[in-house]
Coordinates of C-alpha atoms in Angstrom, one line a residue:
M1 CA -5.8 11.6 45.3
S2 CA -2.5 12.9 46.3
L3 CA -2.0 15.8 48.8
E4 CA 1.1 16.0 51.3
I5 CA 1.0 18.8 53.8
A6 CA 4.9 19.8 54.4
S7 CA 6.2 19.4 57.8
E8 CA 6.4 23.4 58.2
E9 CA 2.9 23.7 57.8
L10 CA 1.9 21.3 60.5
A11 CA 4.9 22.9 62.3
F12 CA 3.6 26.7 62.5
V13 CA 0.7 25.6 64.0
Q14 CA 2.0 23.3 66.6
L15 CA 4.5 25.6 67.6
R16 CA 2.1 28.1 68.8
Q17 CA 3.7 31.2 67.4
S18 CA 3.1 34.7 67.2
D19 CA 0.9 35.8 64.3
C20 CA 4.0 37.1 62.9
A21 CA 5.4 34.0 62.8
W22 CA 2.2 32.2 61.1
Q23 CA 2.5 34.7 58.6
A24 CA 6.3 34.0 57.8
L25 CA 5.8 30.4 57.7
I26 CA 2.4 30.2 55.9
E27 CA 3.3 32.6 52.8
S28 CA 6.3 30.0 52.1
A29 CA 3.8 27.3 51.3
G30 CA 2.9 26.5 47.3
D31 CA -0.9 25.5 48.1
A32 CA -3.7 27.7 49.4
L33 CA -3.9 27.4 53.4
F34 CA -6.3 28.3 55.8
L35 CA -6.9 28.4 59.6
I36 CA -10.4 27.4 60.0
D37 CA -12.1 27.6 63.3
T38 CA -14.6 25.2 64.7
Y39 CA -17.7 27.5 63.3
G40 CA -16.1 27.4 59.8
H41 CA -14.7 30.8 60.0
I42 CA -11.6 31.3 58.0
R43 CA -8.8 32.6 60.4
A44 CA -5.8 33.3 58.9
S45 CA -5.0 32.3 54.5
S46 CA -1.6 32.1 53.0
Q47 CA -0.7 34.5 49.7
A48 CA -1.2 31.3 47.7
A49 CA -4.5 31.4 48.7
T50 CA -5.1 34.9 47.6
R51 CA -3.6 34.0 44.3
L52 CA -5.6 31.2 43.5
Y53 CA -9.1 32.6 44.7
G54 CA -8.6 36.4 43.8
Y55 CA -9.5 37.6 47.5
T56 CA -7.4 39.6 49.6
Q57 CA -6.5 38.3 52.8
R58 CA -8.8 40.8 54.4
E59 CA -11.6 39.6 52.5
F60 CA -11.0 36.2 53.5
A61 CA -10.8 37.2 57.5
G62 CA -14.5 37.5 57.1
M63 CA -15.6 34.7 55.2
T64 CA -16.8 31.2 55.6
L65 CA -16.1 27.4 53.9
L66 CA -19.6 28.0 52.6
Q67 CA -18.3 30.6 50.8
L68 CA -15.6 28.9 49.0
H69 CA -17.6 26.1 48.0
T70 CA -20.0 25.8 45.1
P71 CA -23.7 25.0 46.4
I72 CA -23.8 21.8 45.3
A73 CA -20.4 21.1 46.8
W74 CA -21.2 22.5 50.0
D75 CA -24.6 20.4 49.9
R76 CA -22.3 17.2 49.7
F77 CA -19.3 18.1 52.4
N78 CA -22.0 19.2 54.9
H79 CA -23.9 16.2 54.2
G80 CA -21.1 14.2 54.8
Y81 CA -20.1 15.4 58.1
E82 CA -23.4 16.3 59.4
G83 CA -23.0 20.1 59.4
A84 CA -19.8 19.7 61.6
L85 CA -16.2 19.6 59.9
P86 CA -14.6 15.9 60.6
D87 CA -12.7 15.2 63.6
E88 CA -9.8 13.5 61.9
E89 CA -8.0 13.9 58.8
T90 CA -9.9 13.9 55.7
T91 CA -9.4 14.4 51.9
Y92 CA -11.6 14.8 49.3
R93 CA -12.2 16.4 45.8
T94 CA -14.7 19.0 45.2
R95 CA -15.1 22.5 43.4
H96 CA -14.5 25.9 44.9
L97 CA -15.7 29.2 43.8
C98 CA -13.3 32.1 42.7
K99 CA -14.0 35.6 43.3
D100 CA -14.7 36.0 39.7
E101 CA -17.3 32.9 39.9
T102 CA -14.9 30.6 38.4
R103 CA -15.2 26.9 39.3
L104 CA -12.0 25.8 40.5
P105 CA -11.4 21.9 40.5
V106 CA -9.5 21.2 43.6
D107 CA -8.3 18.3 46.1
V108 CA -8.4 19.2 49.7
R109 CA -7.0 18.2 52.9
V110 CA -8.6 18.9 56.5
T111 CA -6.6 18.4 59.5
P112 CA -8.0 18.9 63.0
I113 CA -5.0 20.8 65.0
T114 CA -4.9 22.3 68.6
I115 CA -3.7 25.8 69.2
D116 CA -3.6 26.9 72.7
D117 CA -6.3 24.4 74.0
A118 CA -8.4 25.7 71.2
S119 CA -9.5 23.4 68.4
Y120 CA -8.7 24.5 64.8
F121 CA -8.5 22.9 61.3
L122 CA -5.5 23.1 58.8
Y123 CA -7.6 23.7 55.4
V124 CA -5.0 22.9 52.4
V125 CA -6.1 23.0 49.0
R126 CA -4.3 22.3 45.7
D127 CA -5.1 23.6 42.5
R128 CA -6.2 20.4 40.1
T129 CA -6.4 22.7 36.9
P130 CA -2.9 21.6 35.7
L131 CA -3.4 18.1 36.6
R132 CA -6.5 18.2 34.8
A133 CA -5.3 19.2 31.7
V134 CA -2.5 16.3 32.2
E135 CA -5.2 14.0 32.6
H136 CA -7.0 15.4 29.2
E137 CA -3.9 14.7 27.5
L138 CA -3.0 11.5 28.5
A139 CA -6.9 10.5 27.9
A140 CA -6.3 12.0 24.6
E141 CA -3.2 10.2 24.2
R142 CA -5.4 6.7 24.5
V143 CA -7.7 7.4 22.6
F144 CA -5.0 7.7 19.8
L145 CA -3.3 4.8 20.7
N146 CA -6.5 2.7 21.1
A147 CA -7.6 3.7 17.8
L148 CA -4.1 2.7 16.1
M149 CA -3.9 -0.5 18.1
S150 CA -7.7 -1.5 17.2
H151 CA -7.4 -0.4 13.6
S152 CA -3.9 -0.5 12.4
T153 CA -3.0 -3.4 9.6
D154 CA 0.5 -3.3 11.1
R155 CA 0.9 -5.6 14.0
I156 CA 2.1 -3.6 17.1
Y157 CA 2.8 -5.1 20.3
F158 CA 4.6 -4.1 23.6
K159 CA 6.8 -6.8 25.6
D160 CA 7.9 -6.4 29.1
Q161 CA 11.8 -7.4 30.5
H162 CA 10.9 -10.9 30.1
S163 CA 9.6 -10.8 26.6
R164 CA 6.3 -11.3 27.6
F165 CA 3.4 -9.2 25.8
I166 CA 2.0 -6.4 27.8
R167 CA -0.5 -4.9 24.9
A168 CA -0.9 -6.3 21.7
S169 CA -2.9 -4.8 18.4
Q170 CA -6.0 -6.4 17.6
S171 CA -4.0 -6.9 13.8
L172 CA -1.7 -9.3 16.0
A173 CA -4.4 -11.1 17.8
D174 CA -6.1 -11.8 14.5
F175 CA -2.6 -12.8 13.1
F176 CA -2.2 -15.3 16.1
G177 CA -5.7 -16.5 16.0
V178 CA -7.0 -15.4 19.3
E179 CA -10.5 -13.5 19.7
K180 CA -9.0 -10.4 21.8
P181 CA -5.4 -8.8 22.1
D182 CA -5.9 -9.2 26.3
D183 CA -5.5 -12.7 25.4
L184 CA -1.9 -12.5 24.6
I185 CA -1.2 -10.8 27.8
G186 CA 1.7 -12.9 29.4
E187 CA 2.3 -14.8 26.5
T188 CA 5.6 -15.2 24.6
D189 CA 6.6 -15.9 21.3
F190 CA 7.7 -19.7 23.0
D191 CA 3.9 -20.3 23.1
I192 CA 3.2 -19.4 19.5
F193 CA 6.2 -20.2 17.2
T194 CA 8.7 -23.0 17.2
S195 CA 11.4 -22.7 19.7
Q196 CA 14.1 -21.8 17.1
H197 CA 12.3 -18.8 15.8
A198 CA 11.1 -17.9 19.6
Q199 CA 15.0 -18.1 20.6
Q200 CA 16.0 -15.8 17.8
A201 CA 13.5 -13.2 18.6
F202 CA 13.7 -13.5 22.3
D203 CA 17.8 -13.1 21.8
D204 CA 17.0 -10.1 19.5
E205 CA 14.9 -8.5 22.6
Q206 CA 17.0 -9.1 25.1
R207 CA 20.3 -7.2 22.9
I208 CA 18.0 -4.2 22.7
I209 CA 17.0 -4.3 26.4
N210 CA 20.8 -4.7 27.1
T211 CA 22.0 -2.2 24.5
G212 CA 19.2 0.2 24.0
E213 CA 20.1 -0.5 20.2
A214 CA 17.1 -0.8 17.6
V215 CA 16.6 -2.9 14.8
I216 CA 14.7 -1.2 11.9
G217 CA 13.3 -2.8 9.1
V218 CA 14.7 -6.4 9.2
D219 CA 13.1 -9.4 7.2
E220 CA 12.4 -12.2 9.5
K221 CA 11.0 -16.0 8.7
E222 CA 8.5 -16.9 11.1
T223 CA 8.3 -20.5 11.4
W224 CA 5.3 -21.9 13.2
A225 CA 4.6 -24.6 15.7
N226 CA 2.1 -26.1 13.3
G227 CA 4.3 -26.0 10.3
K228 CA 3.4 -23.0 8.5
E229 CA 6.1 -20.2 7.5
T230 CA 5.4 -16.4 7.2
W231 CA 7.7 -13.5 6.7
A232 CA 7.5 -10.0 8.4
S233 CA 9.4 -6.8 7.9
T234 CA 9.7 -6.2 11.9
T235 CA 11.2 -2.9 13.7
K236 CA 12.1 -3.0 17.4
L237 CA 12.9 -0.8 19.6
P238 CA 13.4 -0.2 23.4
L239 CA 10.3 0.5 25.7
R240 CA 11.3 3.3 28.3
D241 CA 9.7 4.6 31.2
A242 CA 9.6 8.4 32.2
R243 CA 13.0 8.6 33.5
G244 CA 14.3 6.7 30.2
R245 CA 15.1 3.5 32.1
I246 CA 14.6 0.5 29.7
I247 CA 11.7 -1.6 30.9
G248 CA 11.0 -4.1 27.9
T249 CA 10.4 -3.8 24.1
F250 CA 8.0 -2.7 21.5
G251 CA 7.9 -3.3 17.8
I252 CA 5.6 -3.2 14.8
S253 CA 5.7 -5.9 12.2
R254 CA 4.2 -5.8 8.5
D255 CA 3.3 -9.2 6.8
I256 CA 5.3 -9.4 3.7
T257 CA 4.6 -13.2 3.2
A258 CA 3.2 -12.5 -0.2
Q259 CA 5.7 -10.0 -1.2
K260 CA 8.1 -12.8 -0.3
I261 CA 6.3 -15.8 -2.3
A262 CA 6.5 -13.3 -5.4
E263 CA 9.9 -12.6 -5.1
E264 CA 10.8 -16.6 -4.6
Q265 CA 8.5 -16.8 -8.0
L266 CA 10.2 -13.9 -9.8
K267 CA 13.6 -15.2 -8.8
L268 CA 12.9 -18.9 -10.2
T269 CA 11.2 -17.5 -13.4
A270 CA 14.6 -15.0 -14.0
E271 CA 16.4 -18.2 -13.3
Q272 CA 14.6 -20.1 -15.8
L273 CA 14.5 -17.4 -18.4
A274 CA 18.0 -17.1 -18.1
R275 CA 18.4 -21.1 -18.7
S276 CA 15.9 -20.8 -21.2
N277 CA 17.9 -17.5 -23.0
E278 CA 21.3 -19.8 -22.8
E279 CA 19.8 -22.7 -24.3
L280 CA 17.9 -20.9 -27.2
Q281 CA 21.5 -19.0 -28.0
Q282 CA 23.6 -22.4 -27.7
F283 CA 20.6 -23.7 -29.9
A284 CA 21.1 -20.8 -33.0
Y285 CA 24.8 -21.1 -32.3
V286 CA 24.7 -24.6 -32.8
A287 CA 21.8 -24.8 -35.4
S288 CA 23.5 -22.2 -37.7
H289 CA 26.9 -23.6 -37.2
D290 CA 25.8 -27.2 -38.2
L291 CA 23.6 -25.8 -41.3
Q292 CA 26.5 -24.2 -42.7
E293 CA 28.4 -27.4 -44.0
P294 CA 25.3 -29.0 -45.7
L295 CA 24.4 -25.3 -47.1
R296 CA 27.9 -24.9 -48.5
M297 CA 27.3 -28.5 -50.4
V298 CA 23.9 -27.5 -51.7
A299 CA 25.2 -24.1 -52.6
S300 CA 28.3 -25.2 -54.7
Y301 CA 26.3 -28.1 -56.4
V302 CA 23.9 -25.4 -57.7
Q303 CA 26.4 -23.0 -58.8
L304 CA 27.9 -25.9 -60.6
L305 CA 24.8 -26.9 -62.2
S306 CA 24.5 -23.2 -63.3
R307 CA 28.0 -22.8 -64.8
R308 CA 27.8 -26.1 -66.3
Y309 CA 24.1 -25.9 -68.0
K310 CA 23.4 -22.3 -68.5
G311 CA 22.1 -22.0 -71.7
K312 CA 22.1 -25.7 -72.4
L313 CA 18.8 -26.7 -71.4
D314 CA 15.3 -24.9 -71.6
A315 CA 14.6 -21.4 -69.9
D316 CA 12.5 -23.1 -67.5
A317 CA 15.5 -24.8 -66.3
D318 CA 17.7 -21.8 -66.6
E319 CA 15.0 -19.8 -64.2
F320 CA 14.9 -22.8 -61.8
I321 CA 18.3 -22.6 -61.3
N322 CA 18.6 -19.2 -60.8
Y323 CA 16.2 -19.6 -57.8
A324 CA 18.2 -22.3 -56.2
V325 CA 21.3 -20.0 -56.1
E326 CA 19.7 -17.3 -55.0
G327 CA 17.9 -19.2 -52.2
A328 CA 21.3 -20.8 -51.5
S329 CA 22.7 -17.4 -51.2
R330 CA 19.8 -16.1 -48.8
M331 CA 19.8 -18.9 -46.7
R332 CA 23.8 -18.7 -46.1
Q333 CA 23.2 -15.0 -45.2
L334 CA 20.3 -15.5 -42.9
I335 CA 22.2 -18.2 -40.9
N336 CA 25.4 -15.9 -40.8
D337 CA 22.9 -13.1 -39.4
L338 CA 21.6 -15.7 -37.0
L339 CA 24.9 -16.8 -35.4
S340 CA 26.2 -13.1 -35.4
Y341 CA 22.5 -12.4 -33.3
S342 CA 23.0 -15.6 -31.3
R343 CA 26.9 -14.1 -30.4
I344 CA 25.8 -10.8 -29.1
G345 CA 25.0 -11.9 -25.7
T346 CA 27.4 -14.7 -25.1
Q347 CA 30.6 -13.7 -26.8
G348 CA 30.4 -9.9 -26.3
K349 CA 33.9 -7.9 -24.8
P350 CA 33.5 -6.1 -21.5
L351 CA 32.3 -2.7 -21.1
I352 CA 35.1 -0.4 -21.1
P353 CA 35.2 3.6 -21.7
T354 CA 35.2 3.8 -25.2
D355 CA 35.5 6.7 -27.6
C356 CA 32.4 7.1 -30.3
N357 CA 34.2 9.3 -32.4
A358 CA 36.8 6.7 -33.3
V359 CA 34.0 4.0 -33.3
V360 CA 31.8 6.2 -36.0
D361 CA 35.4 7.0 -37.9
R362 CA 35.9 3.4 -38.3
V363 CA 32.3 2.3 -39.3
L364 CA 32.8 5.3 -41.9
Q365 CA 35.7 4.0 -43.3
N366 CA 34.2 0.4 -43.7
L367 CA 31.0 2.2 -45.6
Q368 CA 33.1 4.5 -47.7
F369 CA 32.5 2.6 -51.2
A370 CA 28.8 2.6 -50.1
I371 CA 28.6 6.1 -49.5
E372 CA 30.1 7.1 -52.4
D373 CA 27.8 4.8 -54.8
H374 CA 24.7 6.2 -52.8
Q375 CA 26.4 9.4 -53.4
A376 CA 25.5 10.0 -49.4
T377 CA 26.5 12.7 -46.6
V378 CA 27.2 11.7 -43.5
T379 CA 27.7 14.8 -40.6
V380 CA 28.8 13.7 -36.8
D381 CA 29.0 15.9 -34.3
P382 CA 31.7 15.2 -31.3
L383 CA 30.5 12.4 -29.4
P384 CA 31.2 11.1 -26.1
M385 CA 33.1 8.3 -24.1
V386 CA 31.0 5.5 -23.1
L387 CA 30.9 2.3 -21.4
G388 CA 31.1 -0.2 -24.3
D389 CA 32.0 -2.9 -26.2
A390 CA 33.6 -1.2 -29.6
V391 CA 33.1 -4.0 -31.7
Q392 CA 29.3 -4.2 -30.5
L393 CA 29.1 -0.3 -31.1
E394 CA 30.8 -0.4 -34.7
Q395 CA 28.5 -3.1 -35.8
L396 CA 25.4 -0.8 -34.0
F397 CA 26.4 2.5 -35.6
Q398 CA 26.9 0.6 -39.2
N399 CA 23.5 -1.0 -39.3
L400 CA 21.8 2.7 -38.8
I401 CA 23.6 4.2 -41.1
G402 CA 23.8 1.1 -43.6
N403 CA 19.7 1.3 -43.2
A404 CA 19.8 5.1 -44.0
M405 CA 21.3 4.8 -47.3
K406 CA 19.6 1.6 -48.1
F407 CA 16.1 2.9 -47.6
H408 CA 16.8 6.5 -49.2
S409 CA 14.0 8.5 -51.1
S410 CA 14.3 10.0 -54.5
E411 CA 16.8 12.6 -52.8
L412 CA 20.5 11.7 -51.9
P413 CA 20.7 10.4 -48.7
T414 CA 21.8 12.8 -45.8
V415 CA 22.5 11.1 -42.2
H416 CA 23.4 13.1 -39.3
I417 CA 24.5 11.9 -35.8
T418 CA 24.3 13.8 -32.4
A419 CA 24.3 12.8 -28.5
V420 CA 23.3 14.8 -25.5
K421 CA 23.9 13.7 -21.9
C422 CA 20.8 12.8 -19.9
D423 CA 21.6 12.4 -16.4
N424 CA 24.4 9.4 -16.3
M425 CA 23.3 8.7 -19.6
W426 CA 23.9 9.4 -23.2
E427 CA 21.2 10.0 -25.7
F428 CA 22.3 9.2 -29.6
C429 CA 20.3 10.2 -32.7
V430 CA 20.9 9.1 -36.0
Q431 CA 18.6 11.0 -38.4
D432 CA 18.2 10.5 -42.1
N433 CA 15.8 11.6 -44.9
G434 CA 14.9 8.4 -46.3
I435 CA 11.5 7.2 -46.7
G436 CA 10.3 6.9 -43.2
I437 CA 8.3 4.1 -41.4
D438 CA 4.7 4.5 -40.5
P439 CA 4.4 5.2 -36.9
Q440 CA 2.1 2.1 -36.3
Y441 CA 5.1 -0.3 -37.0
A442 CA 7.5 1.5 -34.7
D443 CA 8.2 -1.4 -32.3
R444 CA 7.7 -4.1 -35.1
I445 CA 11.1 -3.3 -36.9
F446 CA 13.1 -4.7 -34.0
V447 CA 11.6 -7.7 -34.0
I448 CA 13.8 -10.7 -35.7
F449 CA 12.8 -11.5 -39.2
Q450 CA 10.5 -8.6 -39.4
R451 CA 10.2 -6.4 -42.8
L452 CA 8.2 -3.8 -44.2
Q453 CA 9.1 -3.9 -47.5
T454 CA 9.6 -6.9 -49.9
R455 CA 12.8 -8.2 -50.8
E456 CA 12.8 -7.3 -54.2
Q457 CA 12.5 -3.8 -53.4
Y458 CA 15.2 -3.8 -50.5
P459 CA 17.4 -6.6 -50.2
G460 CA 18.4 -8.1 -46.6
T461 CA 16.9 -10.8 -43.9
G462 CA 15.6 -8.6 -41.3
F463 CA 18.2 -8.8 -39.0
G464 CA 19.7 -5.3 -38.7
L465 CA 17.7 -3.4 -36.2
S466 CA 16.8 -6.8 -34.2
V467 CA 20.9 -6.6 -33.6
C468 CA 20.8 -3.2 -32.9
K469 CA 18.1 -3.7 -30.0
K470 CA 19.9 -6.5 -28.6
I471 CA 23.4 -4.5 -28.8
V472 CA 21.9 -1.6 -26.7
E473 CA 20.0 -3.3 -24.3
R474 CA 23.4 -5.2 -23.7
H475 CA 24.7 -1.8 -23.0
G476 CA 21.8 -1.5 -20.6
G477 CA 19.7 1.0 -22.9
H478 CA 16.9 1.5 -24.9
I479 CA 16.3 2.3 -28.5
G480 CA 13.4 3.9 -30.2
V481 CA 12.3 5.4 -33.7
E482 CA 10.5 8.5 -34.3
S483 CA 9.6 8.5 -38.4
E484 CA 6.8 9.5 -40.8
H485 CA 6.1 7.2 -43.8
G486 CA 8.2 10.1 -46.5
K487 CA 9.5 12.1 -43.9
G488 CA 12.7 10.7 -42.8
S489 CA 13.4 8.9 -39.5
T490 CA 15.3 9.7 -36.6
F491 CA 16.6 6.4 -34.1
R492 CA 17.7 7.1 -30.5
F493 CA 19.2 5.0 -28.2
T494 CA 20.8 5.4 -24.9
L495 CA 24.0 4.3 -23.6
S496 CA 26.1 4.6 -20.3
G497 CA 28.4 7.4 -19.5
C498 CA 31.6 7.1 -18.2

């Protein structure tokens, strides 16, 4: 209990001043003051006492100490001093009764004094109500802190200026393999980790203490004395006292070892996939390139047989020769398409601002005779500038427009091309009135070599939409189709704006 008597409060009774002097001095005191005679009667009181208890000074003049105490408190007080006030300075904590019957928690200091050879007691009372509110608030804070330290899955700790643990959470104790958090008090990182990691942590904490600068969300690799390695995302801040002085550090660490392992595995998988893709592209290029020469030879001799012996052998021979010529031609087209497909990712040009209006104009010029043969109508809304490879974008639009004319219905083909802005991307639509696609095959059509119709119905190698997909993905976009069988198709794909 902390209760101090100001020097002027003692002075007023020791200087044997008049009642006026007593009143002047006593009214300046912040605590409630009473002058009590040896019989326990109140001889004088301060204005602070009237405010605290609700009695007037005149009412106090006819009261005794018994009337201030609650019955239980008076019994304890009276029993402790055997019916008499103490003969030396004493402090105690009790409850007093106010005029309105309110029970008031107070700290009391009783000091024996002498005035004009007569014995009195200076009775100083301090209201503990504000202090109790603070104590209750602090108790609640301790409950919250203890709950956090006991149940948080994050590792929480406080350290002094020498980086010694002064408090730790249960999760930290579990992580370090000790039974109770108190077992860590006084320990340092040097008792747990390798000297290299412990020194790094110590240096970080000393820098925080010296500069006051926090460390927020830093990934740390923790190397243990037993050879184990873990990872943590750590935040460390300066620990300050009530005056704002830095007296240590406190930190919160979250175990991210599983995340780091997953990231390393993902990185390794990505590297392996990149190597595999590169090897696959190289294989496709080499295979298709090396197959060209023997295929040209086979095709040349088969065509020679067709020219020299067509009609000179029987009908079966002519049919077989035709199959061979057609197969060689189809194989040459497959190899050329495979070669083009393999080059999309490896031999593309840098993505630069590209005018899609100019790209589509060149495509329509390339397809001029095909458009006339099919009596097709192609309309184009104004198109934007995008980041792209102009050559590959020409191939993209040419494949989509060409497919719209190839897979036409009984009606004359119509194709309409539009683009709308979606955040920092442009969504393009190529809409046709062709035969359409059953929705269950919407993903299959973008797979290499996949066909939904026979070669006799619609010629081709099955590479067109696969090439479109690879071009769009190389440009950072995605492609899909909305269609119903017999109701045309709308191909949507996105490209990055400038």
